[in-house]
Amino acid sequence: MRKGEATRERILDVAEASVLAKGFAATSIEEVIAEAGITKSGFFYHFRDKNELAHELLRRYIAEDHRILDELFGRAAELSDDPLQAFLIGLKMLAELMADLPGGHPGCMIASICYQERLFDRRVVDLNREAIESVNSRIRSHLEAIAAAGPPREPVDIAVMAEMLSCIIDGGIIMAKVTGDPHRLVRQILAYRTFVKMQFAGPSAAGVSPRSRGVAAE
Amino acid sequence: MRKGEATRERILDVAEASVLAKGFAATSIEEVIAEAGITKSGFFYHFRDKNELAHELLRRYIAEDHRILDELFGRAAELSDDPLQAFLIGLKMLAELMADLPGGHPGCMIASICYQERLFDRRVVDLNREAIESVNSRIRSHLEAIAAAGPPREPVDIAVMAEMLSCIIDGGIIMAKVTGDPHRLVRQILAYRTFVKMQFAGPSAAGVSPRSRGVAAE
DNA sequence: GCATTTCCGTACCGCAGGTACAGTTTTGGA
DNA sequence: TCCAAAACTGTACCTGCGGTACGGAAATGC
């Protein structure tokens, strides 16, 4: 039971790296089992077929993603009672997290699957949609709390601003991977942070509502 | 000669759609030639191997991309002498162009290749990097002209703001594809437009430098 | 110590990428 | 009109991988 879990995780680790580097179709089971140190029979003991591998790969990625985001913005909320400051702190911590990844972000599984839609059954595609909407929803709730204290400087839909972070991250990952410069992703997240700050706490908008000065405010 | 070109383009059309929907490895030559109405021998007459297909696919995509961007911002520049207004007009036209795509944007070839790096030789990978830097450079030149007339409200590197558009587009395409809602890409481009407008022409920054009122200003 | 879990070995099928090469049709130009 | 080049077709073949099937062995936990 415990040993089985470990092997399963090892298979998923190897497969995830391969999928993000070569795509799902080019991720050969032979290569995965060779790197994971098992046989083909061992692989098919853990996963019925390749499609189930994809499903579990995505499920695990989403769970980890949610865990990280919740912990990150949870800690940020402990550092400031003001929703805006907490969100800005969270964004800065997110940027630092990305900066600390050795070799840069390996890639977003959601984006990878998105560009190979036709390979997967509806369960995987639906899960992918739910995942991205779930992240959007989490971010949106933060922005709604911020907007409750005062309207944005320029009229931009809160939902669109929430989606923008997902776009910035996915786009930033691509930018970083293509150019070979991991810092590009970090810069983009901080640029988004500037956008949020300007929308809700720009110098000329100060005084509209009581904004506490948090550690992330510059 | 002319007939050969047409067949070649037809192959590339079919292959491009398949690559953006299933990935490169899963794009079977058998399927491409069936849809293009030729034989396998015919395919290998035009392309030495699958890697050359990838290279030509990317080359064609980049050329078309540059053509569209140049024409779009070129026309925008004719509508306003002010760099900021021209850029804002260009962004709005870009958003409209994306909104008019039937079935939404089919996907970005650069992003697709990025998530399958290890499949291709260095020529393709290098071309991909040059392509994204080239787009960044084009956008940056516009933003530099804008910044020359007055500093941004918040200190954000012009290069980062230029890269941000690429990120927004690539991220927006993914968001639109995964959710099945093409309009999400349009909204993101317009949100980026708002960011640029706020940075260089916000109401509280007015009067710093003479900004002409263009048709795209709201 | 015993059942369950966790894997190994082997043998096999079908499909697609890719190669090789000879032959055929189409096309554009002199 | 003819001819050479371009633009394919047809066939045959090799290789590697996804996937199946099934029997058995070793490790694990109670």
PDB file of C-alpha atoms in Angstrom, chain B residues 4-93:
ATOM      1  CA  GLY B   4       3.287  22.353 -56.026  1.00  0.00           C
ATOM      2  CA  GLU B   5       2.947  25.445 -53.900  1.00  0.00           C
ATOM      3  CA  ALA B   6      -0.793  24.924 -53.557  1.00  0.00           C
ATOM      4  CA  THR B   7      -0.368  21.314 -52.458  1.00  0.00           C
ATOM      5  CA  ARG B   8       2.335  22.306 -50.036  1.00  0.00           C
ATOM      6  CA  GLU B   9       0.131  24.972 -48.501  1.00  0.00           C
ATOM      7  CA  ARG B  10      -2.727  22.511 -48.248  1.00  0.00           C
ATOM      8  CA  ILE B  11      -0.511  20.070 -46.379  1.00  0.00           C
ATOM      9  CA  LEU B  12       0.609  22.840 -44.030  1.00  0.00           C
ATOM     10  CA  ASP B  13      -2.990  23.943 -43.439  1.00  0.00           C
ATOM     11  CA  VAL B  14      -4.100  20.469 -42.468  1.00  0.00           C
ATOM     12  CA  ALA B  15      -0.996  19.818 -40.380  1.00  0.00           C
ATOM     13  CA  GLU B  16      -1.301  23.135 -38.549  1.00  0.00           C
ATOM     14  CA  ALA B  17      -4.859  22.450 -37.474  1.00  0.00           C
ATOM     15  CA  SER B  18      -3.896  18.986 -36.312  1.00  0.00           C
ATOM     16  CA  VAL B  19      -0.809  20.133 -34.425  1.00  0.00           C
ATOM     17  CA  LEU B  20      -2.786  22.798 -32.565  1.00  0.00           C
ATOM     18  CA  ALA B  21      -5.470  20.287 -31.625  1.00  0.00           C
ATOM     19  CA  LYS B  22      -3.467  17.161 -30.844  1.00  0.00           C
ATOM     20  CA  GLY B  23       0.164  18.138 -30.651  1.00  0.00           C
ATOM     21  CA  PHE B  24       2.947  17.391 -33.083  1.00  0.00           C
ATOM     22  CA  ALA B  25       3.730  13.802 -32.150  1.00  0.00           C
ATOM     23  CA  ALA B  26       0.093  12.776 -32.396  1.00  0.00           C
ATOM     24  CA  THR B  27      -0.257  14.448 -35.772  1.00  0.00           C
ATOM     25  CA  SER B  28      -0.027  11.371 -37.979  1.00  0.00           C
ATOM     26  CA  ILE B  29       1.222  11.760 -41.492  1.00  0.00           C
ATOM     27  CA  GLU B  30      -1.395   9.233 -42.583  1.00  0.00           C
ATOM     28  CA  GLU B  31      -4.161  11.503 -41.358  1.00  0.00           C
ATOM     29  CA  VAL B  32      -2.625  14.603 -42.916  1.00  0.00           C
ATOM     30  CA  ILE B  33      -2.258  13.040 -46.349  1.00  0.00           C
ATOM     31  CA  ALA B  34      -5.770  11.606 -46.170  1.00  0.00           C
ATOM     32  CA  GLU B  35      -7.255  15.020 -45.434  1.00  0.00           C
ATOM     33  CA  ALA B  36      -5.023  16.776 -47.957  1.00  0.00           C
ATOM     34  CA  GLY B  37      -5.903  14.247 -50.635  1.00  0.00           C
ATOM     35  CA  ILE B  38      -2.416  13.034 -51.488  1.00  0.00           C
ATOM     36  CA  THR B  39      -0.279   9.961 -50.904  1.00  0.00           C
ATOM     37  CA  LYS B  40       2.576   9.384 -48.516  1.00  0.00           C
ATOM     38  CA  SER B  41       5.052   9.663 -51.347  1.00  0.00           C
ATOM     39  CA  GLY B  42       3.589  13.025 -52.212  1.00  0.00           C
ATOM     40  CA  PHE B  43       4.115  14.199 -48.680  1.00  0.00           C
ATOM     41  CA  PHE B  44       7.757  13.183 -48.607  1.00  0.00           C
ATOM     42  CA  TYR B  45       8.282  14.895 -51.941  1.00  0.00           C
ATOM     43  CA  HIS B  46       7.516  18.227 -50.255  1.00  0.00           C
ATOM     44  CA  PHE B  47       9.072  17.568 -46.844  1.00  0.00           C
ATOM     45  CA  ARG B  48      12.177  15.511 -46.149  1.00  0.00           C
ATOM     46  CA  ASP B  49      10.808  14.343 -42.797  1.00  0.00           C
ATOM     47  CA  LYS B  50       8.452  15.351 -40.031  1.00  0.00           C
ATOM     48  CA  ASN B  51      10.992  17.721 -38.516  1.00  0.00           C
ATOM     49  CA  GLU B  52      11.111  19.743 -41.713  1.00  0.00           C
ATOM     50  CA  LEU B  53       7.327  19.909 -41.628  1.00  0.00           C
ATOM     51  CA  ALA B  54       7.565  21.384 -38.123  1.00  0.00           C
ATOM     52  CA  HIS B  55      10.131  23.929 -39.254  1.00  0.00           C
ATOM     53  CA  GLU B  56       8.066  25.084 -42.210  1.00  0.00           C
ATOM     54  CA  LEU B  57       4.929  25.117 -40.082  1.00  0.00           C
ATOM     55  CA  LEU B  58       6.574  27.474 -37.626  1.00  0.00           C
ATOM     56  CA  ARG B  59       8.184  29.594 -40.343  1.00  0.00           C
ATOM     57  CA  ARG B  60       4.854  30.126 -42.049  1.00  0.00           C
ATOM     58  CA  TYR B  61       3.066  30.869 -38.783  1.00  0.00           C
ATOM     59  CA  ILE B  62       5.636  33.486 -37.779  1.00  0.00           C
ATOM     60  CA  ALA B  63       5.574  35.178 -41.169  1.00  0.00           C
ATOM     61  CA  GLU B  64       1.782  35.429 -41.077  1.00  0.00           C
ATOM     62  CA  ASP B  65       1.885  36.675 -37.496  1.00  0.00           C
ATOM     63  CA  HIS B  66       4.333  39.446 -38.336  1.00  0.00           C
ATOM     64  CA  ARG B  67       2.354  40.384 -41.409  1.00  0.00           C
ATOM     65  CA  ILE B  68      -0.843  40.751 -39.402  1.00  0.00           C
ATOM     66  CA  LEU B  69       0.775  42.740 -36.588  1.00  0.00           C
ATOM     67  CA  ASP B  70       2.577  45.097 -38.979  1.00  0.00           C
ATOM     68  CA  GLU B  71      -0.526  45.722 -41.039  1.00  0.00           C
ATOM     69  CA  LEU B  72      -2.643  46.240 -37.937  1.00  0.00           C
ATOM     70  CA  PHE B  73      -0.402  48.705 -36.141  1.00  0.00           C
ATOM     71  CA  GLY B  74       0.493  50.266 -39.467  1.00  0.00           C
ATOM     72  CA  ARG B  75      -3.139  51.125 -40.115  1.00  0.00           C
ATOM     73  CA  ALA B  76      -3.472  52.285 -36.523  1.00  0.00           C
ATOM     74  CA  ALA B  77      -0.562  54.674 -37.011  1.00  0.00           C
ATOM     75  CA  GLU B  78      -2.390  56.200 -39.980  1.00  0.00           C
ATOM     76  CA  LEU B  79      -5.385  56.973 -37.763  1.00  0.00           C
ATOM     77  CA  SER B  80      -3.472  58.933 -35.151  1.00  0.00           C
ATOM     78  CA  ASP B  81      -0.157  60.746 -35.013  1.00  0.00           C
ATOM     79  CA  ASP B  82       0.026  60.306 -31.253  1.00  0.00           C
ATOM     80  CA  PRO B  83       1.946  57.117 -30.396  1.00  0.00           C
ATOM     81  CA  LEU B  84      -0.275  56.304 -27.425  1.00  0.00           C
ATOM     82  CA  GLN B  85      -3.529  56.737 -29.317  1.00  0.00           C
ATOM     83  CA  ALA B  86      -2.170  54.764 -32.249  1.00  0.00           C
ATOM     84  CA  PHE B  87      -1.165  51.904 -29.977  1.00  0.00           C
ATOM     85  CA  LEU B  88      -4.543  51.908 -28.206  1.00  0.00           C
ATOM     86  CA  ILE B  89      -6.286  51.872 -31.584  1.00  0.00           C
ATOM     87  CA  GLY B  90      -4.081  48.976 -32.654  1.00  0.00           C
ATOM     88  CA  LEU B  91      -4.960  47.026 -29.521  1.00  0.00           C
ATOM     89  CA  LYS B  92      -8.653  47.586 -30.092  1.00  0.00           C
ATOM     90  CA  MET B  93      -8.313  46.446 -33.692  1.00  0.00           C
TER      91      MET B  93
END
